[in-house]
């Protein structure tokens, strides 16, 4: 187990996210014998990105399923750089500048990458990015919105609601300790 600040809560959350991520990527990676190429967006975030990004890199590399790169300058990426990766993992946000937008070229390159099959996963605060960019929020299922809030960390039951799906068939309900988001903006 990865221990951080005397607690394994963060590592359990990350491991769960990565487990689901591994299953999804395993289902869509057409080159079964090659590593899944991951680019982690980092360098700014309202949480402890200087600790969580190295932890993410370690977890991915230790699995021996991923080739991992990190950028702390996501604003410099172009389409030709994005397409080198199977999936972009965002551990980045622009907080406290919630109205921040990348350039039009960057946004178009990013959307083209996604439309052509590139994967995107946001890690916790990574879902709190690009508030005025609606297309970005339709890539994921939810984000931190203007009315979203959370209390202090608490124990919460996670209910697996579709256990017949290939990705969740071996999951059962479980408990986590987390900041439970309330009134999240959802994009079905």
XYZ file of N, CA and C in Angstrom:
564
model
N 0.839 -1.192 0.000
C 0.000 0.000 0.000
C 0.875 1.243 0.000
N 0.399 2.283 -0.645
C 1.109 3.540 -0.654
C 0.584 4.374 0.504
N 1.474 4.843 1.350
C 1.072 5.609 2.527
C 1.451 7.068 2.297
N 0.529 7.960 2.585
C 0.775 9.383 2.409
C 0.251 10.114 3.634
N 1.103 10.868 4.278
C 0.729 11.626 5.475
C 0.114 10.715 6.542
N 0.681 9.506 6.712
C 0.199 8.600 7.728
C -1.156 7.994 7.417
N -1.640 8.160 6.211
C -2.978 7.679 5.867
C -2.932 6.977 4.524
N -3.767 5.975 4.367
C -3.830 5.310 3.073
C -5.127 5.630 2.341
N -5.851 6.623 2.804
C -7.131 7.001 2.195
C -6.932 7.448 0.753
N -5.984 8.342 0.511
C -5.744 8.835 -0.843
C -5.335 7.694 -1.758
N -4.467 6.813 -1.276
C -4.019 5.722 -2.136
C -5.164 4.788 -2.484
N -6.090 4.544 -1.556
C -7.230 3.687 -1.865
C -8.104 4.316 -2.941
N -8.336 5.627 -2.852
C -9.147 6.305 -3.862
C -8.467 6.214 -5.224
N -7.174 6.481 -5.245
C -6.440 6.451 -6.505
C -6.405 5.034 -7.056
N -6.190 4.043 -6.207
C -6.144 2.664 -6.673
C -7.479 2.250 -7.289
N -8.597 2.655 -6.685
C -9.903 2.326 -7.243
C -10.063 2.951 -8.628
N -9.736 4.221 -8.732
C -9.841 4.916 -10.015
C -8.947 4.232 -11.047
N -7.726 3.910 -10.658
C -6.798 3.294 -11.595
C -7.236 1.883 -11.982
N -7.834 1.154 -11.039
C -8.325 -0.184 -11.348
C -9.375 -0.121 -12.456
N -10.344 0.758 -12.277
C -11.377 0.914 -13.305
C -10.731 1.369 -14.612
N -9.794 2.292 -14.505
C -9.094 2.813 -15.674
C -8.358 1.694 -16.409
N -7.681 0.814 -15.675
C -6.953 -0.293 -16.286
C -7.912 -1.199 -17.048
N -9.056 -1.485 -16.455
C -10.032 -2.352 -17.111
C -10.528 -1.709 -18.398
N -10.860 -0.425 -18.328
C -11.362 0.274 -19.516
C -10.304 0.305 -20.602
N -9.086 0.677 -20.245
C -8.022 0.754 -21.249
C -7.707 -0.620 -21.814
N -7.756 -1.641 -20.974
C -7.525 -2.990 -21.451
C -8.550 -3.407 -22.478
N -9.782 -2.909 -22.325
C -10.851 -3.256 -23.274
C -10.686 -2.522 -24.595
N -10.106 -1.325 -24.575
C -10.048 -0.531 -25.793
C -8.669 -0.514 -26.455
N -7.642 -0.980 -25.754
C -6.305 -0.957 -26.328
C -6.176 -2.066 -27.368
N -6.050 -1.690 -28.622
C -6.015 -2.680 -29.692
C -4.667 -3.393 -29.772
N -3.631 -2.817 -29.217
C -2.308 -3.432 -29.230
C -2.086 -4.091 -27.876
N -2.630 -5.279 -27.693
C -2.636 -5.952 -26.394
C -1.239 -6.169 -25.830
N -0.237 -6.287 -26.703
C 1.106 -6.571 -26.224
C 1.917 -5.309 -25.937
N 1.343 -4.148 -26.128
C 2.082 -2.917 -25.883
C 1.572 -2.222 -24.620
N 2.394 -1.343 -24.087
C 2.002 -0.570 -22.915
C 1.016 0.519 -23.314
N 0.117 0.833 -22.424
C -0.837 1.924 -22.632
C -0.093 3.221 -22.365
N -0.080 4.102 -23.349
C 0.673 5.357 -23.233
C -0.187 6.424 -22.554
N 0.289 6.888 -21.395
C -0.442 7.840 -20.558
C 0.335 9.145 -20.480
N -0.388 10.253 -20.612
C 0.189 11.573 -20.355
C -0.584 12.184 -19.198
N 0.118 12.499 -18.118
C -0.503 13.134 -16.962
C -0.306 14.637 -17.069
N -1.427 15.370 -17.042
C -1.369 16.826 -16.990
C -1.227 17.215 -15.525
N -0.221 17.999 -15.211
C 0.049 18.385 -13.831
C 0.618 19.793 -13.831
N 1.065 20.259 -12.679
C 1.719 21.557 -12.590
C 0.906 22.632 -11.912
N -0.392 22.410 -11.739
C -1.245 23.379 -11.047
C -2.529 22.670 -10.645
N -3.015 23.019 -9.437
C -4.182 22.323 -8.914
C -4.425 22.878 -7.513
N -5.654 22.855 -7.050
C -5.939 23.379 -5.715
C -5.771 22.322 -4.625
N -5.246 21.156 -4.982
C -4.904 20.126 -4.013
C -3.403 19.859 -4.099
N -2.933 18.809 -3.506
C -1.497 18.565 -3.381
C -0.924 17.843 -4.603
N -0.943 18.502 -5.748
C -0.497 17.882 -6.993
C 0.977 17.485 -6.948
N 1.786 18.183 -6.168
C 3.215 17.829 -6.083
C 3.410 16.490 -5.381
N 2.410 16.046 -4.639
C 2.453 14.719 -4.015
C 1.672 13.693 -4.835
N 0.510 14.110 -5.352
C -0.331 13.123 -6.033
C 0.200 12.735 -7.407
N 0.807 13.661 -8.131
C 1.329 13.299 -9.456
C 2.421 12.240 -9.358
N 3.427 12.392 -8.486
C 4.416 11.313 -8.365
C 3.803 9.985 -7.897
N 2.779 10.057 -7.065
C 2.103 8.841 -6.629
C 1.396 8.173 -7.802
N 0.716 8.962 -8.637
C 0.076 8.412 -9.829
C 1.111 7.755 -10.748
N 2.230 8.424 -10.969
C 3.283 7.876 -11.823
C 3.761 6.533 -11.260
N 3.995 6.479 -9.974
C 4.469 5.245 -9.344
C 3.454 4.119 -9.495
N 2.193 4.407 -9.247
C 1.154 3.377 -9.360
C 1.071 2.865 -10.800
N 1.052 3.783 -11.762
C 0.984 3.364 -13.163
C 2.205 2.519 -13.539
N 3.392 2.997 -13.223
C 4.611 2.281 -13.611
C 4.713 0.934 -12.904
N 4.363 0.898 -11.625
C 4.443 -0.358 -10.880
C 3.512 -1.427 -11.442
N 2.440 -1.012 -12.102
C 1.505 -1.988 -12.686
C 2.101 -2.683 -13.905
N 3.113 -2.067 -14.501
C 3.766 -2.557 -15.720
C 2.823 -2.635 -16.918
N 1.742 -1.858 -16.842
C 0.779 -1.797 -17.942
C 0.883 -0.488 -18.720
N 1.590 0.483 -18.150
C 1.571 1.836 -18.691
C 2.975 2.378 -18.938
N 3.097 3.158 -19.993
C 4.254 4.018 -20.217
C 3.775 5.423 -19.854
N 4.418 6.075 -18.914
C 3.897 7.311 -18.338
C 4.805 8.491 -18.643
N 4.184 9.575 -19.077
C 4.849 10.867 -19.213
C 4.043 11.879 -18.414
N 4.720 12.936 -17.975
C 4.064 14.007 -17.220
C 4.435 15.328 -17.864
N 3.462 16.219 -17.960
C 3.762 17.598 -18.336
C 3.225 18.533 -17.267
N 4.032 19.491 -16.903
C 3.583 20.549 -15.996
C 3.243 21.810 -16.780
N 3.241 21.675 -18.100
C 2.893 22.780 -18.993
C 1.881 22.306 -20.029
N 0.680 21.927 -19.594
C -0.291 21.398 -20.555
C -0.685 22.396 -21.632
N -0.519 23.685 -21.366
C -0.890 24.706 -22.344
C 0.001 24.690 -23.582
N 1.125 23.973 -23.518
C 2.039 23.924 -24.662
C 1.769 22.748 -25.589
N 0.842 21.872 -25.222
C 0.579 20.673 -26.021
C -0.144 20.995 -27.323
N 0.202 20.245 -28.352
C -0.471 20.361 -29.652
C -1.106 19.012 -29.998
N -1.928 19.010 -31.012
C -2.558 17.776 -31.473
C -1.511 16.705 -31.765
N -0.434 17.091 -32.455
C 0.603 16.122 -32.819
C 1.287 15.519 -31.604
N 1.300 16.220 -30.501
C 1.849 15.654 -29.262
C 0.803 14.800 -28.549
N -0.448 15.247 -28.539
C -1.506 14.503 -27.860
C -1.697 13.114 -28.455
N -1.640 12.994 -29.790
C -1.933 11.710 -30.434
C -0.870 10.644 -30.149
N 0.211 11.010 -29.513
C 1.224 10.028 -29.119
C 0.753 9.189 -27.929
N -0.360 9.585 -27.304
C -0.823 8.952 -26.074
C -2.195 8.317 -26.266
N -2.401 7.206 -25.563
C -3.702 6.536 -25.575
C -4.698 7.273 -24.693
N -4.190 7.870 -23.634
C -5.083 8.529 -22.674
C -4.366 9.697 -22.014
N -5.130 10.748 -21.757
C -4.669 11.914 -21.021
C -5.314 11.837 -19.638
N -4.498 11.900 -18.599
C -4.989 11.895 -17.221
C -4.762 13.290 -16.666
N -5.847 13.968 -16.306
C -5.713 15.335 -15.804
C -5.710 15.368 -14.277
N -4.575 15.771 -13.756
C -4.423 16.070 -12.335
C -4.146 17.572 -12.225
N -4.746 18.330 -13.117
C -4.487 19.760 -13.288
C -5.803 20.527 -13.264
N -5.772 21.706 -12.700
C -6.869 22.660 -12.899
C -6.337 24.079 -12.777
N -7.171 25.037 -13.120
C -6.743 26.440 -13.172
C -7.115 27.228 -11.922
N -7.622 26.565 -10.903
C -8.068 27.246 -9.696
C -6.952 28.120 -9.135
N -7.209 29.336 -8.723
C -8.499 29.981 -8.500
C -9.039 30.759 -9.716
N -8.355 30.676 -10.837
C -8.815 31.367 -12.043
C -9.830 30.492 -12.770
N -11.052 30.464 -12.255
C -12.076 29.555 -12.764
C -12.546 29.899 -14.168
N -12.279 31.082 -14.660
C -12.688 31.463 -16.008
C -11.588 31.251 -17.035
N -10.514 30.601 -16.632
C -9.378 30.360 -17.513
C -9.775 29.495 -18.704
N -9.299 29.857 -19.877
C -9.463 29.055 -21.091
C -8.101 28.913 -21.749
N -7.873 27.768 -22.342
C -6.692 27.592 -23.174
C -6.948 28.351 -24.470
N -5.968 28.386 -25.358
C -6.169 29.046 -26.648
C -7.181 28.257 -27.474
N -7.783 28.904 -28.454
C -8.715 28.220 -29.353
C -8.045 27.038 -30.044
N -6.798 27.223 -30.466
C -6.061 26.146 -31.126
C -5.899 24.966 -30.180
N -5.517 25.222 -28.931
C -5.341 24.137 -27.961
C -6.655 23.393 -27.761
N -7.730 24.132 -27.553
C -9.033 23.501 -27.325
C -9.464 22.674 -28.530
N -9.269 23.196 -29.740
C -9.623 22.445 -30.944
C -8.768 21.190 -31.092
N -7.473 21.305 -30.789
C -6.579 20.145 -30.840
C -7.015 19.084 -29.827
N -7.375 19.501 -28.630
C -7.805 18.586 -27.582
C -9.099 17.879 -27.989
N -10.064 18.637 -28.483
C -11.335 18.042 -28.919
C -11.120 17.088 -30.094
N -10.235 17.423 -31.004
C -9.935 16.536 -32.134
C -9.344 15.226 -31.613
N -8.426 15.315 -30.655
C -7.822 14.127 -30.042
C -8.916 13.209 -29.468
N -9.872 13.796 -28.760
C -10.946 13.015 -28.149
C -11.864 12.427 -29.224
N -12.246 13.227 -30.205
C -13.148 12.749 -31.260
C -12.538 11.611 -32.061
N -11.209 11.582 -32.122
C -10.519 10.519 -32.863
C -10.196 9.318 -31.978
N -10.743 9.297 -30.759
C -10.612 8.119 -29.910
C -9.675 8.237 -28.736
N -9.049 9.396 -28.541
C -8.165 9.572 -27.388
C -8.953 9.552 -26.097
N -8.405 8.935 -25.075
C -9.081 8.840 -23.787
C -8.748 9.999 -22.871
N -9.677 10.326 -21.978
C -9.468 11.384 -20.990
C -10.004 10.898 -19.647
N -9.176 11.004 -18.626
C -9.573 10.688 -17.253
C -9.200 11.880 -16.393
N -10.130 12.338 -15.558
C -9.807 13.419 -14.633
C -9.704 12.842 -13.236
N -8.688 13.259 -12.517
C -8.478 12.822 -11.140
C -8.939 13.942 -10.213
N -9.981 13.705 -9.444
C -10.533 14.593 -8.424
C -10.590 16.048 -8.910
N -9.654 16.876 -8.483
C -9.702 18.299 -8.818
C -9.513 18.555 -10.313
N -9.049 17.573 -11.053
C -8.947 17.714 -12.502
C -10.304 17.929 -13.153
N -11.378 17.527 -12.451
C -12.730 17.744 -12.958
C -13.217 19.159 -12.668
N -12.369 19.948 -12.063
C -12.704 21.328 -11.721
C -11.889 22.275 -12.594
N -12.000 22.090 -13.900
C -11.204 22.845 -14.864
C -12.092 23.493 -15.912
N -11.589 24.545 -16.501
C -12.214 25.150 -17.680
C -13.711 25.386 -17.505
N -14.090 26.086 -16.468
C -15.506 26.311 -16.157
C -16.324 26.804 -17.348
N -15.851 27.767 -18.128
C -16.705 28.270 -19.222
C -16.647 27.438 -20.515
N -15.908 26.328 -20.535
C -15.732 25.536 -21.754
C -16.647 24.313 -21.705
N -17.863 24.469 -22.225
C -18.881 23.418 -22.146
C -18.460 22.119 -22.828
N -17.827 22.204 -23.993
C -17.430 20.993 -24.711
C -16.526 20.104 -23.850
N -15.656 20.729 -23.083
C -14.763 19.967 -22.211
C -15.565 19.178 -21.187
N -16.591 19.791 -20.637
C -17.361 19.132 -19.581
C -18.252 18.022 -20.111
N -18.543 18.027 -21.388
C -19.324 16.938 -21.966
C -18.465 15.717 -22.262
N -17.154 15.851 -22.164
C -16.260 14.706 -22.326
C -16.406 13.778 -21.122
N -16.508 14.355 -19.941
C -16.674 13.569 -18.720
C -18.126 13.521 -18.307
N -18.373 12.953 -17.155
C -19.758 12.835 -16.702
C -20.142 13.921 -15.704
N -19.179 14.471 -15.012
C -19.512 15.476 -14.010
C -18.348 16.398 -13.735
N -18.675 17.508 -13.108
C -17.628 18.465 -12.763
C -18.069 19.274 -11.549
N -17.124 19.958 -10.979
C -17.393 20.896 -9.905
C -18.047 22.108 -10.551
N -19.284 22.412 -10.176
C -20.011 23.532 -10.741
C -20.160 24.672 -9.755
N -20.891 25.704 -10.147
C -21.000 26.898 -9.301
C -21.727 26.622 -7.992
N -22.600 25.604 -7.950
C -23.324 25.275 -6.721
C -22.766 24.048 -5.998
N -21.716 23.463 -6.549
C -21.150 22.259 -5.939
C -20.449 22.615 -4.635
N -20.535 21.690 -3.701
C -19.865 21.864 -2.406
C -19.553 20.484 -1.857
N -18.775 20.466 -0.783
C -18.543 19.212 -0.070
C -18.291 19.535 1.394
N -18.608 18.568 2.235
C -18.297 18.679 3.652
C -16.898 18.126 3.874
N -16.527 17.988 5.137
C -15.253 17.358 5.459
C -15.311 15.903 5.024
N -14.140 15.275 4.976
C -14.106 13.865 4.607
C -15.035 13.071 5.501
N -15.714 12.113 4.877
C -16.634 11.252 5.608
C -16.648 9.877 4.962
N -17.150 8.926 5.709
C -17.283 7.582 5.167
C -18.541 7.540 4.312
N -18.413 6.990 3.118
C -19.551 6.911 2.200
C -19.591 5.531 1.568
N -20.784 5.036 1.370
C -20.969 3.754 0.700
C -21.064 3.992 -0.801
N -20.298 3.256 -1.559
C -20.351 3.302 -3.009
C -21.141 2.083 -3.461
N -22.240 2.336 -4.140
C -23.087 1.254 -4.609
C -22.836 1.017 -6.093
N -22.488 -0.191 -6.426
C -22.260 -0.575 -7.817
C -23.625 -0.914 -8.394
N -24.137 -0.034 -9.253
C -25.527 -0.149 -9.677
C -25.746 -0.975 -10.924
N -24.711 -1.339 -11.651
C -24.899 -2.149 -12.850
C -23.871 -3.276 -12.851
N -24.064 -4.232 -11.985
C -23.083 -5.303 -11.800
C -23.045 -6.305 -12.948
N -23.913 -6.166 -13.920
C -23.884 -7.065 -15.069
C -22.989 -6.530 -16.196
N -22.538 -5.281 -16.086
C -21.671 -4.701 -17.109
C -20.285 -5.338 -17.024
N -19.625 -5.593 -18.172
C -18.305 -6.238 -18.145
C -17.272 -5.509 -17.272
N -17.355 -4.196 -17.194
C -16.376 -3.450 -16.402
C -16.647 -3.571 -14.912
N -17.903 -3.673 -14.515
C -18.237 -3.676 -13.085
C -18.704 -5.041 -12.579
N -18.667 -6.084 -13.385
C -19.260 -7.374 -13.006
C -18.623 -7.990 -11.766
N -17.359 -7.745 -11.504
C -16.703 -8.328 -10.335
C -16.651 -7.372 -9.143
N -17.281 -6.216 -9.284
C -17.317 -5.247 -8.189
C -18.486 -5.541 -7.269
N -18.306 -5.236 -6.001
C -19.427 -5.239 -5.065
C -19.401 -3.888 -4.353
N -20.473 -3.562 -3.676
C -20.532 -2.294 -2.963
C -19.374 -2.207 -1.972
N -18.905 -0.981 -1.726
C -17.784 -0.797 -0.803
C -17.885 0.576 -0.166
N -17.012 0.846 0.799
C -16.987 2.124 1.500
C -15.669 2.834 1.228
N -15.742 4.160 1.146
C -14.546 4.979 1.039
C -14.660 6.135 2.025
N -13.544 6.757 2.299
C -13.528 8.009 3.049
C -13.115 9.081 2.062
N -13.971 10.086 1.879
C -13.708 11.077 0.849
C -14.504 12.339 1.124
N -14.167 13.394 0.381
C -15.000 14.596 0.348
C -16.115 14.297 -0.646
N -17.319 14.142 -0.167
C -18.426 13.770 -1.040
C -18.996 15.029 -1.682
N -18.872 15.108 -2.995
C -19.386 16.263 -3.724
C -20.904 16.242 -3.716
N -21.480 17.408 -3.502
C -22.925 17.569 -3.531
C -23.268 18.614 -4.583
N -24.393 18.395 -5.263
C -24.887 19.315 -6.303
C -23.843 19.451 -7.441
N -23.276 18.321 -7.818
C -22.302 18.272 -8.894
C -23.011 18.516 -10.227
N -22.372 19.241 -11.128
C -22.900 19.378 -12.478
C -22.707 18.049 -13.192
N -23.786 17.453 -13.683
C -23.728 16.152 -14.355
C -24.039 16.332 -15.832
N -23.233 15.661 -16.647
C -23.410 15.681 -18.099
C -23.578 14.245 -18.562
N -24.821 13.782 -18.714
C -25.039 12.371 -19.099
C -24.601 12.072 -20.518
